[in-house]
PDB file of C-alpha atoms in Angstrom:
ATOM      1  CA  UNK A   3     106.670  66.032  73.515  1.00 45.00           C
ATOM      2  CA  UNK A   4     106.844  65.112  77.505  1.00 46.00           C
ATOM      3  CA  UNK A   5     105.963  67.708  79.554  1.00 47.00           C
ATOM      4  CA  UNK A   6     109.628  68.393  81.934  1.00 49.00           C
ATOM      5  CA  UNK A   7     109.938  66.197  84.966  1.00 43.00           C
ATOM      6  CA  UNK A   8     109.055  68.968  87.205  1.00 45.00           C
ATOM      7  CA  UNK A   9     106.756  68.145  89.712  1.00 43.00           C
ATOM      8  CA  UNK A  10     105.045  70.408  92.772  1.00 41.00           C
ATOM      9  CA  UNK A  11     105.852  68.229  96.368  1.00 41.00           C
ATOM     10  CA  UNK A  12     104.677  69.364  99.728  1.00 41.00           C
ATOM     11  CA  UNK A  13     107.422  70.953 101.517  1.00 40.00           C
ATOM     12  CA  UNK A  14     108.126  68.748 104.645  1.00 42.00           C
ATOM     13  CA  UNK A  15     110.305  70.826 106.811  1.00 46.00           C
ATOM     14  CA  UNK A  16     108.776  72.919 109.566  1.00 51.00           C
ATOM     15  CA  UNK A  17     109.919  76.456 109.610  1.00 50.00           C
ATOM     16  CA  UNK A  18     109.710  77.286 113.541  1.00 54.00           C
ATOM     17  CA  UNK A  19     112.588  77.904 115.107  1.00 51.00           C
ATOM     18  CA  UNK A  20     113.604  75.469 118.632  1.00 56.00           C
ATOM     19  CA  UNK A  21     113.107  77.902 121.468  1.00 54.00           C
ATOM     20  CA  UNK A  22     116.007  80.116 122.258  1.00 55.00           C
ATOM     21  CA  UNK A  23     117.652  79.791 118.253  1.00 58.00           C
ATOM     22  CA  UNK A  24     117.638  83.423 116.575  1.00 61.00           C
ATOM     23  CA  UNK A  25     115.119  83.787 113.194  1.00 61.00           C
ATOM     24  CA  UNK A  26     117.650  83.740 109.982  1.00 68.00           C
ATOM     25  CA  UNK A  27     116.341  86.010 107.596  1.00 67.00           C
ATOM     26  CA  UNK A  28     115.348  82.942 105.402  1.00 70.00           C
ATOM     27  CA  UNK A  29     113.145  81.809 108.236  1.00 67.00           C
ATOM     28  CA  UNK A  30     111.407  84.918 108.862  1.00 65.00           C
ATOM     29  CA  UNK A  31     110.874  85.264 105.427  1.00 67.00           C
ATOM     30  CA  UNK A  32     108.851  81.737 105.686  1.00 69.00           C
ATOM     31  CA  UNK A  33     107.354  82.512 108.480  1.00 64.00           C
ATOM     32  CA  UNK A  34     106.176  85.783 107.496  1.00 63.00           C
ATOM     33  CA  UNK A  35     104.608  83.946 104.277  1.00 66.00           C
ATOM     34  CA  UNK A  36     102.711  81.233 106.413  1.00 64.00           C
ATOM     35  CA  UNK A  37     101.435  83.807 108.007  1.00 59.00           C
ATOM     36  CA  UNK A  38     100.007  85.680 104.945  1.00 57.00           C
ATOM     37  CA  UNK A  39      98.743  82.365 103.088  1.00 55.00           C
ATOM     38  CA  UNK A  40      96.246  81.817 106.548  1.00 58.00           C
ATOM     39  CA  UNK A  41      95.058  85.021 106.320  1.00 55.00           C
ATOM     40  CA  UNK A  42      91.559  85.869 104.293  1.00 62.00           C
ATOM     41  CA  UNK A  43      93.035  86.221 100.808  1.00 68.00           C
ATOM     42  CA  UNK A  44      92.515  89.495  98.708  1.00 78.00           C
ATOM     43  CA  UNK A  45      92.398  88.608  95.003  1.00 88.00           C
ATOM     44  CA  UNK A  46      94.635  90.211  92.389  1.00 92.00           C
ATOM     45  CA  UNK A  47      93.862  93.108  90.818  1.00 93.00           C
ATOM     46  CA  UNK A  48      94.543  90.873  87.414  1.00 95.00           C
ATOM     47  CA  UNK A  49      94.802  86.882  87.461  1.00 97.00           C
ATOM     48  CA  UNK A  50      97.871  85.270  86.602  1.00 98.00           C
ATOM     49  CA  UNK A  51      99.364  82.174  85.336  1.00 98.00           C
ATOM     50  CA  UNK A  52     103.153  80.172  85.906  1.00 97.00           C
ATOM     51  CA  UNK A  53     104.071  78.628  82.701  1.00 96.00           C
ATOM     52  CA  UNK A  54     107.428  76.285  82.085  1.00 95.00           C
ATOM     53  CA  UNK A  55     108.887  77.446  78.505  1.00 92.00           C
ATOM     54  CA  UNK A  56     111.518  74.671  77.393  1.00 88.00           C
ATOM     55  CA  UNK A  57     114.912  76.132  75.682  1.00 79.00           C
ATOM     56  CA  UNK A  58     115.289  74.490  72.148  1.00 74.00           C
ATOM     57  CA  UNK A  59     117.981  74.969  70.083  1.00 66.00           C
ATOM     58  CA  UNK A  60     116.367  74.449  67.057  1.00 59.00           C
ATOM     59  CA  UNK A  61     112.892  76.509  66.493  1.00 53.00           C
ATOM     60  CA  UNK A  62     112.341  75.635  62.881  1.00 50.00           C
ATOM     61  CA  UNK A  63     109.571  73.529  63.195  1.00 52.00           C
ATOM     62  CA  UNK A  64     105.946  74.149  63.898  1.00 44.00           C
ATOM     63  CA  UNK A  65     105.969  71.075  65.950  1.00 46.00           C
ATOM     64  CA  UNK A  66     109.466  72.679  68.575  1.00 55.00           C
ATOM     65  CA  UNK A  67     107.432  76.203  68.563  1.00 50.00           C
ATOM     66  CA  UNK A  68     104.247  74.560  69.806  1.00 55.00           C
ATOM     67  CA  UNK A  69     105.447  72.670  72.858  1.00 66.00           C
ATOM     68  CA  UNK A  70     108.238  74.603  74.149  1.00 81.00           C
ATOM     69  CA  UNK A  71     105.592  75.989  76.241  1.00 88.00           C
ATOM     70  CA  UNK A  72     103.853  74.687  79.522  1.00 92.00           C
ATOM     71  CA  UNK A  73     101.162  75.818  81.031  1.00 95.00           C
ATOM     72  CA  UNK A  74     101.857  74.766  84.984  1.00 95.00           C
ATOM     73  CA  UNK A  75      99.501  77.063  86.950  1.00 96.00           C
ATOM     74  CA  UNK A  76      96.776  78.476  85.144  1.00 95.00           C
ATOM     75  CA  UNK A  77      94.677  80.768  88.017  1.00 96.00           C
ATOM     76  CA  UNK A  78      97.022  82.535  90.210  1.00 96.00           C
ATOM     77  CA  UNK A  79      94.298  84.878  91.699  1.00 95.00           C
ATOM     78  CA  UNK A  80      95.524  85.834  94.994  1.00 94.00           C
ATOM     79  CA  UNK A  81      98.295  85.978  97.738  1.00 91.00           C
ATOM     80  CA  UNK A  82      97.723  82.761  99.616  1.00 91.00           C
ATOM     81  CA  UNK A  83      97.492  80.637  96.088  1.00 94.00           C
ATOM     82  CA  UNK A  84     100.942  81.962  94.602  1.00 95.00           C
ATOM     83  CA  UNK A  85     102.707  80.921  97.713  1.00 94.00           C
ATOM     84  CA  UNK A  86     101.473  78.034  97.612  1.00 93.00           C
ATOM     85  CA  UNK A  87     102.577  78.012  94.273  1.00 95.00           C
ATOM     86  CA  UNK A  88     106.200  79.948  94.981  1.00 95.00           C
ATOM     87  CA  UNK A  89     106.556  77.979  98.006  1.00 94.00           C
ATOM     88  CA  UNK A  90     106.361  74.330  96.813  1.00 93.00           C
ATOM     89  CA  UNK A  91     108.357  74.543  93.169  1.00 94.00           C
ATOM     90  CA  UNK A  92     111.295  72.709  92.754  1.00 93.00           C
ATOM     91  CA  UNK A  93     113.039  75.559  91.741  1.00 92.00           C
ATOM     92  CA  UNK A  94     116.542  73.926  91.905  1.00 89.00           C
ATOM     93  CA  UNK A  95     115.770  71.141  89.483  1.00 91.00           C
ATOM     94  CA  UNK A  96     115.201  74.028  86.609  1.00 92.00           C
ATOM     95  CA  UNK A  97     117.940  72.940  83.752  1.00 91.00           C
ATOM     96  CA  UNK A  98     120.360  75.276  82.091  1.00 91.00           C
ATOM     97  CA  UNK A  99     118.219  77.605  79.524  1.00 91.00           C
ATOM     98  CA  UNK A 100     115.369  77.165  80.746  1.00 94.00           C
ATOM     99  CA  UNK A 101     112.881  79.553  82.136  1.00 95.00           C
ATOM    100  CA  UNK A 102     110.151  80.407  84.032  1.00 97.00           C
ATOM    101  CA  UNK A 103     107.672  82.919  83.521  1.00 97.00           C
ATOM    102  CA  UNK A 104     104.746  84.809  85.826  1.00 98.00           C
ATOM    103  CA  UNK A 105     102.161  86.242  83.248  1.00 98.00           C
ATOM    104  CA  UNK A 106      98.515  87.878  83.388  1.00 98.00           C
ATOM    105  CA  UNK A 107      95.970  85.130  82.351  1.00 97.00           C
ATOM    106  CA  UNK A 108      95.255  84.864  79.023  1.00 95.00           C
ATOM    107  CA  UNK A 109      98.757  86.566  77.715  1.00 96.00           C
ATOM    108  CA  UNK A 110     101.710  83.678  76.159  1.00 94.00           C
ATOM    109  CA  UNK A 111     104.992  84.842  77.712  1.00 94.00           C
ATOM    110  CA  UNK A 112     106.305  84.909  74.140  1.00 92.00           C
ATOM    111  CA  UNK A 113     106.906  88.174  71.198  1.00 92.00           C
ATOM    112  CA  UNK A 114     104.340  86.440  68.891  1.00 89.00           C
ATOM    113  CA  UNK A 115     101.551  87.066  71.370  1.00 93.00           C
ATOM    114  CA  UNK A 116      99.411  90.108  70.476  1.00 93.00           C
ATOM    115  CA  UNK A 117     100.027  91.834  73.837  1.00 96.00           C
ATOM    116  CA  UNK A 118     103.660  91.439  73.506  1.00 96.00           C
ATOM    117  CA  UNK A 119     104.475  92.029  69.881  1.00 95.00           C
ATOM    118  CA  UNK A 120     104.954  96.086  70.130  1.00 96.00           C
ATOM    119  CA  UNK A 121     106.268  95.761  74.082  1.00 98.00           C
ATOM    120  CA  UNK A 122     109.913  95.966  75.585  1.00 98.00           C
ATOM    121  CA  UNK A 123     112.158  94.171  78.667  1.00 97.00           C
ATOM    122  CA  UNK A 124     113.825  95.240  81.508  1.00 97.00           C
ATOM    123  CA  UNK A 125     116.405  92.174  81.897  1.00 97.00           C
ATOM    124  CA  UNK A 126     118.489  91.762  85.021  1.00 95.00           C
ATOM    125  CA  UNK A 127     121.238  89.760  84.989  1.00 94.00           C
ATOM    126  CA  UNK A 128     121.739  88.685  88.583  1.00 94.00           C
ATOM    127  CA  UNK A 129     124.419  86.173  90.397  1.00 92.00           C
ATOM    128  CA  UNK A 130     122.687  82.514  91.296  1.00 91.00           C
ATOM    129  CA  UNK A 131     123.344  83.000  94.379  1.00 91.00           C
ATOM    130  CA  UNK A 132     121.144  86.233  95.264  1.00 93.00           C
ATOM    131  CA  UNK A 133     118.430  85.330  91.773  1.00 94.00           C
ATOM    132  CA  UNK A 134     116.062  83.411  93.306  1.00 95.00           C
ATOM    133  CA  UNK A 135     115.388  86.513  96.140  1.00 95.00           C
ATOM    134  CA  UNK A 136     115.876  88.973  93.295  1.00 96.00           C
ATOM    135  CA  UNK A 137     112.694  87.097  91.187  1.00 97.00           C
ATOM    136  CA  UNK A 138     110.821  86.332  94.369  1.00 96.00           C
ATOM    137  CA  UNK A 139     110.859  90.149  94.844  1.00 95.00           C
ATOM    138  CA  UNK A 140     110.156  91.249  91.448  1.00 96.00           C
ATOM    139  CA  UNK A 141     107.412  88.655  91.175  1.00 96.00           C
ATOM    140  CA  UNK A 142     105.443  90.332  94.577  1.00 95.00           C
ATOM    141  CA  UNK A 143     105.692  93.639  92.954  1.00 95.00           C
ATOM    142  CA  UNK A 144     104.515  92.470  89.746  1.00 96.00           C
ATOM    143  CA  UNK A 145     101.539  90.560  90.690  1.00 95.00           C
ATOM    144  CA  UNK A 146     100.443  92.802  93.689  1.00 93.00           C
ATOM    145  CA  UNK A 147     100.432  96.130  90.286  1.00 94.00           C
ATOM    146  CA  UNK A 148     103.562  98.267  92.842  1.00 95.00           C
ATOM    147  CA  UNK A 149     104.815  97.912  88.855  1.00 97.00           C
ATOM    148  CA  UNK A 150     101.201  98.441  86.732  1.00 97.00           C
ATOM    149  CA  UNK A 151     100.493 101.612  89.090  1.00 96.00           C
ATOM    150  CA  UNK A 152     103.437 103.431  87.731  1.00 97.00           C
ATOM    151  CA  UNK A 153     102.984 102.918  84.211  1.00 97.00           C
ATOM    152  CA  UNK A 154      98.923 103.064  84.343  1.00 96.00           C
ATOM    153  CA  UNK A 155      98.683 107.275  83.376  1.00 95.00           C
ATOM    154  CA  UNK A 156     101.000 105.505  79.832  1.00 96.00           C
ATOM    155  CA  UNK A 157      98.271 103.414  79.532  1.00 96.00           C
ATOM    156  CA  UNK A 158     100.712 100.746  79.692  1.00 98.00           C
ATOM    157  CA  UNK A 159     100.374  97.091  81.203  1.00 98.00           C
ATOM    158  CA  UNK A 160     102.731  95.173  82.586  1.00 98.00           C
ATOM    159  CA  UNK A 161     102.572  91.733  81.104  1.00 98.00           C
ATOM    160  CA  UNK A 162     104.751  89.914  83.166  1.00 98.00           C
ATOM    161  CA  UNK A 163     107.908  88.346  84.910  1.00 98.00           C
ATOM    162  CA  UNK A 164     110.423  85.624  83.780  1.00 98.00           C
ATOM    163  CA  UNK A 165     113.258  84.085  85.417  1.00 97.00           C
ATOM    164  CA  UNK A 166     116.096  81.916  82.528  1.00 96.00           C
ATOM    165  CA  UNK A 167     118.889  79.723  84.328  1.00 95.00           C
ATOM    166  CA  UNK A 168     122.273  80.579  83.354  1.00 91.00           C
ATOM    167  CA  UNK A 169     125.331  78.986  84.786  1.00 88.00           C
ATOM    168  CA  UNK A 170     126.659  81.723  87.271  1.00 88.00           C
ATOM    169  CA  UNK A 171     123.470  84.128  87.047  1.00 90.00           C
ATOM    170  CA  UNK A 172     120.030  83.933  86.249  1.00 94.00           C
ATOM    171  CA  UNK A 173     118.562  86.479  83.798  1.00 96.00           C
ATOM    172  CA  UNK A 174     115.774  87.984  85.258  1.00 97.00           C
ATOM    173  CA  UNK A 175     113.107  90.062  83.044  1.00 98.00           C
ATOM    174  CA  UNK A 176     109.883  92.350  83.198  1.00 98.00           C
ATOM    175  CA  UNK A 177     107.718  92.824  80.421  1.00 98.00           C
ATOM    176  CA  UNK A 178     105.372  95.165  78.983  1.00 98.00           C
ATOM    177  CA  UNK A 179     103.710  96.496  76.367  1.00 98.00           C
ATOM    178  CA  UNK A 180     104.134  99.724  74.731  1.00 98.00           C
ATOM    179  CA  UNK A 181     108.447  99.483  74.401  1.00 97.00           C
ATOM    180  CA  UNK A 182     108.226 102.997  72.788  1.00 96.00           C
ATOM    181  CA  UNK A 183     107.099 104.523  75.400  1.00 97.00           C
ATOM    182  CA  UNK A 184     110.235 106.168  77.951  1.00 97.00           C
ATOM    183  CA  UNK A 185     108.503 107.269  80.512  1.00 97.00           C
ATOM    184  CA  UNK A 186     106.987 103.784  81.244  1.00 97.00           C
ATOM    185  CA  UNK A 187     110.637 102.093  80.454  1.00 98.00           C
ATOM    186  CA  UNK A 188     112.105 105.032  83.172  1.00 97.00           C
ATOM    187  CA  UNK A 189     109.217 104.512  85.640  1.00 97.00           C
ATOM    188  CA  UNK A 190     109.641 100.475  85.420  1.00 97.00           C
ATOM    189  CA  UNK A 191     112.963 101.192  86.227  1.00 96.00           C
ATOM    190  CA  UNK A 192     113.248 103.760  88.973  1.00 95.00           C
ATOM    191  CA  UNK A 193     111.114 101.373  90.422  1.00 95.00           C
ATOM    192  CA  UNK A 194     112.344  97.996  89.995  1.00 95.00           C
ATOM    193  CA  UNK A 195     115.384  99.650  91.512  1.00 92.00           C
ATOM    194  CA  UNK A 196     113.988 101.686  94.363  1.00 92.00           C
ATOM    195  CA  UNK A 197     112.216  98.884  95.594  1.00 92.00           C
ATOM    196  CA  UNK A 198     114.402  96.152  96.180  1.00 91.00           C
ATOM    197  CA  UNK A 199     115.878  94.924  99.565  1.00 91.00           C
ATOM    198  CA  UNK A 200     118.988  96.429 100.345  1.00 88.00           C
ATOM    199  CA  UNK A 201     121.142  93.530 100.348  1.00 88.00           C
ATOM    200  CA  UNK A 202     119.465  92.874  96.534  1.00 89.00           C
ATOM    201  CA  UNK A 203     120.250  96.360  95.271  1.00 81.00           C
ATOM    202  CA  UNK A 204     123.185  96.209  92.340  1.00 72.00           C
ATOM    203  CA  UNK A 205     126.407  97.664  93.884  1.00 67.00           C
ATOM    204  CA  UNK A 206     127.885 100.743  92.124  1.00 59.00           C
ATOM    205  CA  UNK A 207     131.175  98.995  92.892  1.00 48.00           C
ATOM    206  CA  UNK A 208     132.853  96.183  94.086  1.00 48.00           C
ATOM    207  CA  UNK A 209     133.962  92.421  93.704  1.00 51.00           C
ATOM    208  CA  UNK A 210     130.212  91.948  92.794  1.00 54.00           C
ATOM    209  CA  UNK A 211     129.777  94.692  90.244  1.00 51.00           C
ATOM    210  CA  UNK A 212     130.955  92.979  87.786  1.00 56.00           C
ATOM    211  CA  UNK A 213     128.074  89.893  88.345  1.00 66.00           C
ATOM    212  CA  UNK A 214     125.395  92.552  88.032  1.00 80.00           C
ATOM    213  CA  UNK A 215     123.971  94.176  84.871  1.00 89.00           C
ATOM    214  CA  UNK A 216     120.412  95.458  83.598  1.00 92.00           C
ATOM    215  CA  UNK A 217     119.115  96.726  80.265  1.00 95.00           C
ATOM    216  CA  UNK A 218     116.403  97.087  78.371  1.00 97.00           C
ATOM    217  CA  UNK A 219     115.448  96.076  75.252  1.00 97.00           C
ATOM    218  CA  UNK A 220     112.480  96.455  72.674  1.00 97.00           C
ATOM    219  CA  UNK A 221     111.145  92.774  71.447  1.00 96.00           C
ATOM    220  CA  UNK A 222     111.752  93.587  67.686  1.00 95.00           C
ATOM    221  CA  UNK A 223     115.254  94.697  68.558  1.00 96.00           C
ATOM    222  CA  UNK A 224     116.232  90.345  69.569  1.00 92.00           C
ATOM    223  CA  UNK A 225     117.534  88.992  66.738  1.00 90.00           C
ATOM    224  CA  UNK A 226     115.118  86.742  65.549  1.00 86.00           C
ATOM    225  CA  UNK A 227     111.983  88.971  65.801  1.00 90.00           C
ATOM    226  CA  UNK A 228     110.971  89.009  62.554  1.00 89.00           C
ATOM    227  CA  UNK A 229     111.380  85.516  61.556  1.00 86.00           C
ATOM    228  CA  UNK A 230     109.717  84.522  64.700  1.00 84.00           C
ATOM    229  CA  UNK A 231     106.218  86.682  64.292  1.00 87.00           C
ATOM    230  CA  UNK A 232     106.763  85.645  60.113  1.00 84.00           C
ATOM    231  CA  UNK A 233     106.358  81.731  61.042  1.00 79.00           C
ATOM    232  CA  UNK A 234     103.769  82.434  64.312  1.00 77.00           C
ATOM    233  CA  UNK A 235     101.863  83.998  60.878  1.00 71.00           C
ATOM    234  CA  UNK A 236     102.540  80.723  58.778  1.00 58.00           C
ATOM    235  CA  UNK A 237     101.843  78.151  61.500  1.00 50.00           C
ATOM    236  CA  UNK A 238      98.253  80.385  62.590  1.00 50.00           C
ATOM    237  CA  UNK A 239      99.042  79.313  66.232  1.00 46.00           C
ATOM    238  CA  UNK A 240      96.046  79.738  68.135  1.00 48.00           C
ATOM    239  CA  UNK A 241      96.607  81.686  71.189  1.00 41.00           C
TER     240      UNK A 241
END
C-alpha cells in the first residue's frame, strides 16, 4: 500500500512583521519558535517519533492492519528538531479519519502494543477551529514530561499524543499506561486542564460548550479490544 501523499515542504513565508504592524498572536507564536529552534538544543528527556496511522474501514486482514501505520519521523530528540517537524507539516491536507500521533520511540501508537495494552485515554474533543493550538499545546507538554512528572510517583508513563480529523472537531488524545490507576487518570487531567492557554480552556458555558467535551477511557473498554489484541496474536506482528 502507498504511503499518503503527505509530504514535509519548506515553509516560504517570512514571519517578521513590516515596521510599525502590531505582532498577531499567531506571529509571535512563530517568532517565539524561531527563536527557540536557533538556540543550543536540550534533548528530551525520552526520544520520540511522528507516525501517520491511515483510517480503514475494514481491519480484517493482516495485510489493512500492517500498513495502516506510517512511520514519518522516527528521532524526535529535542526542541529545535520537532519544530522543525511541527512547523513544516501539511497539517491541512490530513483527510477525514485520519490521525496523527506523537509517541516515545520504540512504542506503536496502537492497543496491541505491549506498552499500551493495560493503559487508558484522555480524549478531547475540540472545535477545528481552536484543535490545531489545542494539540500543539498538548504535544509541548507531552514531549517536554510537564505530563510524565505528574504521574512518575504511579510509576506511570505517558506514551503519547494523537490528533484524528473529524468534520467540525478534531479528537484530541493522551495516552498512558497503567488505565487502572486514578490518581494518574486525575493528575493527567488536572493538568491537561490547568495548563492550557486561556483562550484554549473548555468553557463551563456558552455557544461553545456544546463543541467541547473530554473523557477518558480504558483501551479494553473500545469496542473492538479484544478482537484486535486476538488477531495482533494470530498475525505475530513484530513490533
Amino acid at each position: 500500500m502507498a504511503a499518503p501523499s503527505l509530504k514535509l515542504e519548506p515553509i516560504d513565508e517570512d514571519p517578521t512583521p513590516k515596521e510599525g504592524e502590531p505582532l498577531s498572536a499567531e506571529t509571535r507564536k512563530t517568532l517565539h519558535q524561531n527563536i527557540v529552534s536557533k538556540l543550543r538544543p536540550l534533548p528530551f528527556q525520552y526520544h520520540w517519533a511522528v507516525w501517520y496511522d491511515k483510517h480503514a474501514e475494514n481491519m480484517a486482514t493482516p495485510s489493512t492492519y500492517r500498513n495502516q501505520l506510517y512511520l514519518l519521523h522516527e528521532d524526535v530528540s529535542d526542541i529545535a528538531t520537532f519544530y522543525r517537524v511541527y512547523n513544516n507539516y501539511p497539517w491541512h491536507k490530513i483527510r477525514m479519519r485520519d490521525s496523527v500521533h506523537i509517541f516515545r520511540k520504540g512504542v506503536r501508537p496502537i492497543w496491541e502494543d505491549p506498552e499500551n495494552a493495560q493503559g487508558g485515554c484522555w480524549m478531547f474533543r475540540v472545535p477545528k477551529g481552536k484543535a490545531q493550538a489545542f494539540f500543539h499545546e498538548m504535544a509541548v507538554l507531552c514531549l517536554a514530561n510537564e505530563f510524565q512528572a505528574v504521574v512518575e510517583k504511579e510509576h506511570d508513563h505517558v506514551l503519547g499524543i494523537s490528533m484524528t480529523v473529524r468534520f467540525n472537531s478534531h479528537l484530541i488524545s493522551i495516552w498512558h499506561k497503567l488505565g487502572s490507576n486514578d490518581r494518574s487518570i486525575k493528575a493527567l487531567e488536572c493538568t491537561a486542564i490547568d495548563r492550557l492557554s486561556p483562550e484554549l480552556r473548555l468553557p463551563a458555558a456558552g455557544p461553545e460548550s456544546s463543541s467541547y467535551s473530554y473523557s477518558y477511557r480504558r483501551h479494553d473498554e473500545n469496542p473492538g479490544y479484544k478482537e484486535a489484541m486476538e488477531l495482533a496474536g494470530e498475525w505475530s506482528i513484530d513490533y
